């Protein structure tokens, strides 16, 4: 299949400290996509894939600006032009009865095609000079990884004691740039998370009369240390606040179905 679509994200207004409301222009999108949807091997395998290109005008993103009282504010503003190109796929396959395998993948290339912004400068602030402009065109997109993929395997086991469903999930997330201002973009090493992977496991059980359900699960089994949230504001505050992901955890769930 081939598709072309146009869309937009409505504009809004954003408070900028003592300066009141500022207008955020609508974000306009043109999207081109070429893909396929296949059912194969007697219906036991389904494979979907697509390549796409998305052109964005007036991309809305968080930036750090100064209000007239010289205080930094994190606000929603527009970047002039941006482009995303990528490949996505999704696979489900049952090679034998009651075994289900699945995989997903996303590979994206993000690019600001035109993005200029004023940069904080202590010298300029103290001397009341205009803030210098900096070209952020080559800067990575914030908060989005270029590559992600996942694999999962689940088996359904019917017994006299009920149905057991063991499952394993593996996922990978590429490094992520978390910068909000120009200074963070000029120091990508300090403003970028390392890539990470997560391994989760779960064994579900349903009683023969389907009234009782239970599950034993473990998340982040390898106890991977990773970050999933941050705000890199090198120019305005010199800080990089990070939020760590959850450590290895185990749990037990139980449910009763009233019939």
mmCIF file of C-alpha atoms in Angstrom:
data_model
loop_
_atom_site.group_PDB
_atom_site.id
_atom_site.type_symbol
_atom_site.label_atom_id
_atom_site.label_comp_id
_atom_site.label_asym_id
_atom_site.label_seq_id
_atom_site.Cartn_x
_atom_site.Cartn_y
_atom_site.Cartn_z
ATOM 1 C CA UNK A 1 0.000 0.000 0.000
ATOM 2 C CA UNK A 2 0.980 3.630 -0.397
ATOM 3 C CA UNK A 3 -0.485 6.561 1.472
ATOM 4 C CA UNK A 4 -0.148 10.310 1.677
ATOM 5 C CA UNK A 5 -1.644 12.228 4.574
ATOM 6 C CA UNK A 6 -1.710 15.766 5.870
ATOM 7 C CA UNK A 7 -2.381 16.755 9.446
ATOM 8 C CA UNK A 8 -1.822 19.385 12.060
ATOM 9 C CA UNK A 9 -1.567 19.941 15.776
ATOM 10 C CA UNK A 10 -3.560 22.971 16.815
ATOM 11 C CA UNK A 11 -1.821 26.080 18.055
ATOM 12 C CA UNK A 12 -2.086 27.285 21.592
ATOM 13 C CA UNK A 13 -0.872 29.952 23.986
ATOM 14 C CA UNK A 14 1.895 29.511 26.531
ATOM 15 C CA UNK A 15 2.591 31.603 29.672
ATOM 16 C CA UNK A 16 6.127 33.029 29.721
ATOM 17 C CA UNK A 17 6.706 34.235 33.276
ATOM 18 C CA UNK A 18 5.907 37.898 33.815
ATOM 19 C CA UNK A 19 5.400 38.442 30.078
ATOM 20 C CA UNK A 20 2.004 36.765 29.951
ATOM 21 C CA UNK A 21 0.785 34.545 27.128
ATOM 22 C CA UNK A 22 2.735 33.892 23.929
ATOM 23 C CA UNK A 23 1.294 32.338 20.783
ATOM 24 C CA UNK A 24 2.419 28.865 19.638
ATOM 25 C CA UNK A 25 1.711 28.356 15.939
ATOM 26 C CA UNK A 26 -0.045 25.197 14.656
ATOM 27 C CA UNK A 27 2.230 22.304 13.733
ATOM 28 C CA UNK A 28 1.653 21.058 10.165
ATOM 29 C CA UNK A 29 2.596 17.579 8.952
ATOM 30 C CA UNK A 30 2.931 15.911 5.538
ATOM 31 C CA UNK A 31 3.422 12.138 5.702
ATOM 32 C CA UNK A 32 4.403 9.726 2.906
ATOM 33 C CA UNK A 33 4.295 5.986 3.594
ATOM 34 C CA UNK A 34 4.931 2.826 1.574
ATOM 35 C CA UNK A 35 4.252 -0.491 3.276
ATOM 36 C CA UNK A 36 2.942 -4.029 3.166
ATOM 37 C CA UNK A 37 0.772 -6.403 5.216
ATOM 38 C CA UNK A 38 1.401 -10.102 4.658
ATOM 39 C CA UNK A 39 -0.203 -13.284 5.988
ATOM 40 C CA UNK A 40 1.981 -16.317 5.225
ATOM 41 C CA UNK A 41 2.599 -19.992 6.028
ATOM 42 C CA UNK A 42 -1.034 -20.943 6.173
ATOM 43 C CA UNK A 43 -1.956 -17.974 8.303
ATOM 44 C CA UNK A 44 0.567 -18.794 11.052
ATOM 45 C CA UNK A 45 2.753 -15.761 10.272
ATOM 46 C CA UNK A 46 1.837 -12.113 9.892
ATOM 47 C CA UNK A 47 4.411 -9.538 8.810
ATOM 48 C CA UNK A 48 3.703 -5.817 8.532
ATOM 49 C CA UNK A 49 6.264 -3.237 7.485
ATOM 50 C CA UNK A 50 6.507 0.331 6.275
ATOM 51 C CA UNK A 51 8.963 3.014 5.237
ATOM 52 C CA UNK A 52 7.894 6.590 5.754
ATOM 53 C CA UNK A 53 8.907 10.222 5.543
ATOM 54 C CA UNK A 54 7.301 12.928 7.638
ATOM 55 C CA UNK A 55 7.848 16.629 6.991
ATOM 56 C CA UNK A 56 6.944 18.960 9.840
ATOM 57 C CA UNK A 57 6.518 22.711 9.708
ATOM 58 C CA UNK A 58 6.465 24.716 12.955
ATOM 59 C CA UNK A 59 7.267 21.642 15.053
ATOM 60 C CA UNK A 60 6.089 22.242 18.634
ATOM 61 C CA UNK A 61 8.729 21.392 21.233
ATOM 62 C CA UNK A 62 9.836 22.398 24.707
ATOM 63 C CA UNK A 63 12.495 25.105 24.850
ATOM 64 C CA UNK A 64 14.037 27.311 27.520
ATOM 65 C CA UNK A 65 13.630 31.084 27.164
ATOM 66 C CA UNK A 66 14.099 34.178 29.313
ATOM 67 C CA UNK A 67 11.230 36.416 30.309
ATOM 68 C CA UNK A 68 11.714 40.183 30.676
ATOM 69 C CA UNK A 69 12.745 39.720 34.315
ATOM 70 C CA UNK A 70 15.730 37.627 33.082
ATOM 71 C CA UNK A 71 14.397 34.401 34.608
ATOM 72 C CA UNK A 72 14.556 31.154 32.573
ATOM 73 C CA UNK A 73 11.229 29.541 31.658
ATOM 74 C CA UNK A 74 10.536 26.149 30.050
ATOM 75 C CA UNK A 75 7.848 26.781 27.449
ATOM 76 C CA UNK A 76 6.328 25.319 24.294
ATOM 77 C CA UNK A 77 7.633 26.987 21.117
ATOM 78 C CA UNK A 78 8.031 26.281 17.411
ATOM 79 C CA UNK A 79 11.023 25.037 15.432
ATOM 80 C CA UNK A 80 10.746 26.120 11.809
ATOM 81 C CA UNK A 81 11.184 22.921 9.738
ATOM 82 C CA UNK A 82 11.917 19.290 10.631
ATOM 83 C CA UNK A 83 11.985 15.899 8.940
ATOM 84 C CA UNK A 84 11.616 12.278 10.089
ATOM 85 C CA UNK A 85 12.455 9.234 7.953
ATOM 86 C CA UNK A 86 12.085 5.703 9.197
ATOM 87 C CA UNK A 87 11.344 2.010 8.885
ATOM 88 C CA UNK A 88 8.964 0.025 11.090
ATOM 89 C CA UNK A 89 8.035 -3.642 11.180
ATOM 90 C CA UNK A 90 5.866 -5.992 13.214
ATOM 91 C CA UNK A 91 6.010 -9.805 13.136
ATOM 92 C CA UNK A 92 3.844 -12.467 14.784
ATOM 93 C CA UNK A 93 4.477 -16.166 14.139
ATOM 94 C CA UNK A 94 3.148 -19.419 15.534
ATOM 95 C CA UNK A 95 5.690 -22.039 14.307
ATOM 96 C CA UNK A 96 4.004 -24.800 16.292
ATOM 97 C CA UNK A 97 0.641 -25.075 17.966
ATOM 98 C CA UNK A 98 0.285 -22.969 21.136
ATOM 99 C CA UNK A 99 3.651 -21.206 20.703
ATOM 100 C CA UNK A 100 3.469 -17.530 19.754
ATOM 101 C CA UNK A 101 6.534 -15.486 18.785
ATOM 102 C CA UNK A 102 6.466 -11.755 18.112
ATOM 103 C CA UNK A 103 8.930 -9.032 17.204
ATOM 104 C CA UNK A 104 8.777 -5.302 16.541
ATOM 105 C CA UNK A 105 11.332 -2.794 15.330
ATOM 106 C CA UNK A 106 11.600 0.906 14.612
ATOM 107 C CA UNK A 107 14.536 2.687 12.968
ATOM 108 C CA UNK A 108 14.185 6.457 12.583
ATOM 109 C CA UNK A 109 16.318 9.352 11.387
ATOM 110 C CA UNK A 110 15.331 12.728 12.850
ATOM 111 C CA UNK A 111 16.562 16.042 11.503
ATOM 112 C CA UNK A 112 15.911 19.704 12.189
ATOM 113 C CA UNK A 113 16.098 21.323 8.771
ATOM 114 C CA UNK A 114 15.813 24.870 10.072
ATOM 115 C CA UNK A 115 16.063 25.694 13.778
ATOM 116 C CA UNK A 116 17.607 28.870 15.197
ATOM 117 C CA UNK A 117 17.290 30.009 18.787
ATOM 118 C CA UNK A 118 18.800 32.515 21.197
ATOM 119 C CA UNK A 119 21.387 31.037 23.583
ATOM 120 C CA UNK A 120 21.810 31.960 27.218
ATOM 121 C CA UNK A 121 24.979 33.856 28.047
ATOM 122 C CA UNK A 122 25.815 35.015 31.573
ATOM 123 C CA UNK A 123 27.963 37.806 30.149
ATOM 124 C CA UNK A 124 25.112 39.022 27.957
ATOM 125 C CA UNK A 125 22.637 38.874 30.842
ATOM 126 C CA UNK A 126 24.861 40.814 33.236
ATOM 127 C CA UNK A 127 25.681 43.437 30.618
ATOM 128 C CA UNK A 128 22.053 43.583 29.390
ATOM 129 C CA UNK A 129 23.154 42.708 25.866
ATOM 130 C CA UNK A 130 20.956 40.795 23.410
ATOM 131 C CA UNK A 131 21.317 37.030 23.650
ATOM 132 C CA UNK A 132 23.370 35.508 20.805
ATOM 133 C CA UNK A 133 21.619 33.348 18.211
ATOM 134 C CA UNK A 134 22.735 29.761 17.669
ATOM 135 C CA UNK A 135 21.951 27.351 14.849
ATOM 136 C CA UNK A 136 20.463 24.146 16.347
ATOM 137 C CA UNK A 137 19.750 22.599 12.939
ATOM 138 C CA UNK A 138 22.197 19.685 13.371
ATOM 139 C CA UNK A 139 21.024 18.889 16.908
ATOM 140 C CA UNK A 140 19.360 15.505 17.604
ATOM 141 C CA UNK A 141 15.658 15.381 18.392
ATOM 142 C CA UNK A 142 15.038 15.388 22.113
ATOM 143 C CA UNK A 143 13.437 12.479 23.996
ATOM 144 C CA UNK A 144 13.201 10.059 21.042
ATOM 145 C CA UNK A 145 15.547 7.109 20.345
ATOM 146 C CA UNK A 146 16.625 6.338 16.802
ATOM 147 C CA UNK A 147 16.352 2.564 17.219
ATOM 148 C CA UNK A 148 14.027 0.373 19.277
ATOM 149 C CA UNK A 149 13.123 -3.282 18.963
ATOM 150 C CA UNK A 150 11.516 -6.048 20.995
ATOM 151 C CA UNK A 151 11.059 -9.820 21.011
ATOM 152 C CA UNK A 152 8.542 -11.959 22.890
ATOM 153 C CA UNK A 153 7.733 -15.650 23.220
ATOM 154 C CA UNK A 154 4.625 -17.152 24.821
ATOM 155 C CA UNK A 155 3.496 -20.748 25.168
ATOM 156 C CA UNK A 156 0.041 -21.992 26.187
ATOM 157 C CA UNK A 157 0.054 -25.237 28.151
ATOM 158 C CA UNK A 158 -3.253 -27.012 28.814
ATOM 159 C CA UNK A 159 -3.252 -29.325 31.856
ATOM 160 C CA UNK A 160 -5.749 -30.937 34.200
ATOM 161 C CA UNK A 161 -4.913 -28.162 36.692
ATOM 162 C CA UNK A 162 -5.696 -25.328 34.318
ATOM 163 C CA UNK A 163 -3.977 -23.350 31.572
ATOM 164 C CA UNK A 164 -0.401 -22.146 32.135
ATOM 165 C CA UNK A 165 1.048 -19.369 29.946
ATOM 166 C CA UNK A 166 4.784 -18.680 30.392
ATOM 167 C CA UNK A 167 6.061 -15.591 28.551
ATOM 168 C CA UNK A 168 9.409 -13.832 28.018
ATOM 169 C CA UNK A 169 9.807 -10.251 26.757
ATOM 170 C CA UNK A 170 13.009 -8.564 25.640
ATOM 171 C CA UNK A 171 13.187 -4.923 24.560
ATOM 172 C CA UNK A 172 15.974 -2.577 23.483
ATOM 173 C CA UNK A 173 16.055 1.227 23.431
ATOM 174 C CA UNK A 174 18.832 3.149 21.709
ATOM 175 C CA UNK A 175 20.584 6.104 23.334
ATOM 176 C CA UNK A 176 18.336 9.143 23.843
ATOM 177 C CA UNK A 177 19.270 12.826 23.714
ATOM 178 C CA UNK A 178 17.384 14.742 26.434
ATOM 179 C CA UNK A 179 18.475 18.344 25.817
ATOM 180 C CA UNK A 180 16.059 21.249 26.034
ATOM 181 C CA UNK A 181 18.329 24.193 25.224
ATOM 182 C CA UNK A 182 21.206 25.052 22.902
ATOM 183 C CA UNK A 183 23.855 24.426 25.560
ATOM 184 C CA UNK A 184 22.664 20.847 26.001
ATOM 185 C CA UNK A 185 22.927 20.346 22.242
ATOM 186 C CA UNK A 186 26.520 21.580 22.346
ATOM 187 C CA UNK A 187 27.274 19.006 25.052
ATOM 188 C CA UNK A 188 25.550 15.902 23.707
ATOM 189 C CA UNK A 189 27.679 13.474 25.724
ATOM 190 C CA UNK A 190 26.405 14.898 29.013
ATOM 191 C CA UNK A 191 22.838 15.250 27.725
ATOM 192 C CA UNK A 192 22.402 11.747 26.297
ATOM 193 C CA UNK A 193 21.268 8.538 27.997
ATOM 194 C CA UNK A 194 23.075 5.300 27.250
ATOM 195 C CA UNK A 195 21.158 2.605 25.413
ATOM 196 C CA UNK A 196 19.623 -0.193 27.487
ATOM 197 C CA UNK A 197 17.686 -3.435 27.292
ATOM 198 C CA UNK A 198 15.009 -4.905 29.574
ATOM 199 C CA UNK A 199 14.084 -8.546 30.135
ATOM 200 C CA UNK A 200 10.717 -9.411 31.695
ATOM 201 C CA UNK A 201 9.128 -12.784 32.447
ATOM 202 C CA UNK A 202 5.649 -13.868 33.433
ATOM 203 C CA UNK A 203 3.822 -17.134 34.105
ATOM 204 C CA UNK A 204 0.051 -16.858 34.015
ATOM 205 C CA UNK A 205 -2.475 -19.461 35.163
ATOM 206 C CA UNK A 206 -6.233 -19.846 34.635
ATOM 207 C CA UNK A 207 -8.180 -22.460 36.604
ATOM 208 C CA UNK A 208 -10.187 -25.159 34.744
ATOM 209 C CA UNK A 209 -13.481 -23.412 35.595
ATOM 210 C CA UNK A 210 -11.949 -20.010 34.615
ATOM 211 C CA UNK A 211 -12.966 -18.486 37.964
ATOM 212 C CA UNK A 212 -9.428 -18.092 39.282
ATOM 213 C CA UNK A 213 -6.477 -16.392 37.623
ATOM 214 C CA UNK A 214 -2.972 -15.895 38.928
ATOM 215 C CA UNK A 215 0.393 -14.742 37.617
ATOM 216 C CA UNK A 216 3.963 -14.726 38.851
ATOM 217 C CA UNK A 217 6.103 -12.092 37.148
ATOM 218 C CA UNK A 218 9.491 -10.470 37.181
ATOM 219 C CA UNK A 219 10.451 -7.178 35.526
ATOM 220 C CA UNK A 220 13.950 -5.979 34.625
ATOM 221 C CA UNK A 221 15.265 -9.406 35.565
ATOM 222 C CA UNK A 222 18.892 -8.508 34.776
ATOM 223 C CA UNK A 223 18.610 -5.469 37.084
ATOM 224 C CA UNK A 224 19.619 -3.095 34.306
ATOM 225 C CA UNK A 225 20.288 0.473 35.471
ATOM 226 C CA UNK A 226 18.785 2.939 33.015
ATOM 227 C CA UNK A 227 17.167 6.352 32.778
ATOM 228 C CA UNK A 228 13.808 7.111 31.216
ATOM 229 C CA UNK A 229 13.312 10.797 31.992
ATOM 230 C CA UNK A 230 15.462 13.910 32.224
ATOM 231 C CA UNK A 231 15.664 17.636 31.600
ATOM 232 C CA UNK A 232 19.020 18.873 30.302
ATOM 233 C CA UNK A 233 19.102 22.676 30.613
ATOM 234 C CA UNK A 234 22.796 23.431 30.392
ATOM 235 C CA UNK A 235 22.536 27.138 29.544
ATOM 236 C CA UNK A 236 19.834 28.228 31.962
ATOM 237 C CA UNK A 237 20.692 26.233 35.085
ATOM 238 C CA UNK A 238 23.691 24.050 34.266
ATOM 239 C CA UNK A 239 21.752 21.014 35.436
ATOM 240 C CA UNK A 240 20.790 17.624 34.056
ATOM 241 C CA UNK A 241 18.082 16.155 36.259
ATOM 242 C CA UNK A 242 17.646 12.431 35.604
ATOM 243 C CA UNK A 243 14.948 9.933 36.558
ATOM 244 C CA UNK A 244 16.103 6.346 36.924
ATOM 245 C CA UNK A 245 14.031 3.374 35.797
ATOM 246 C CA UNK A 246 12.697 0.761 38.181
ATOM 247 C CA UNK A 247 15.139 -1.922 39.408
ATOM 248 C CA UNK A 248 14.518 -5.659 39.280
ATOM 249 C CA UNK A 249 11.092 -6.440 40.739
ATOM 250 C CA UNK A 250 9.022 -9.572 41.354
ATOM 251 C CA UNK A 251 5.325 -9.873 41.987
ATOM 252 C CA UNK A 252 2.308 -12.112 42.308
ATOM 253 C CA UNK A 253 -1.171 -11.319 41.008
ATOM 254 C CA UNK A 254 -4.428 -13.053 41.882
ATOM 255 C CA UNK A 255 -7.915 -12.537 40.484
ATOM 256 C CA UNK A 256 -11.341 -14.082 41.037
ATOM 257 C CA UNK A 257 -14.007 -13.854 38.309
ATOM 258 C CA UNK A 258 -17.605 -13.744 39.529
ATOM 259 C CA UNK A 259 -19.903 -15.610 37.165
#
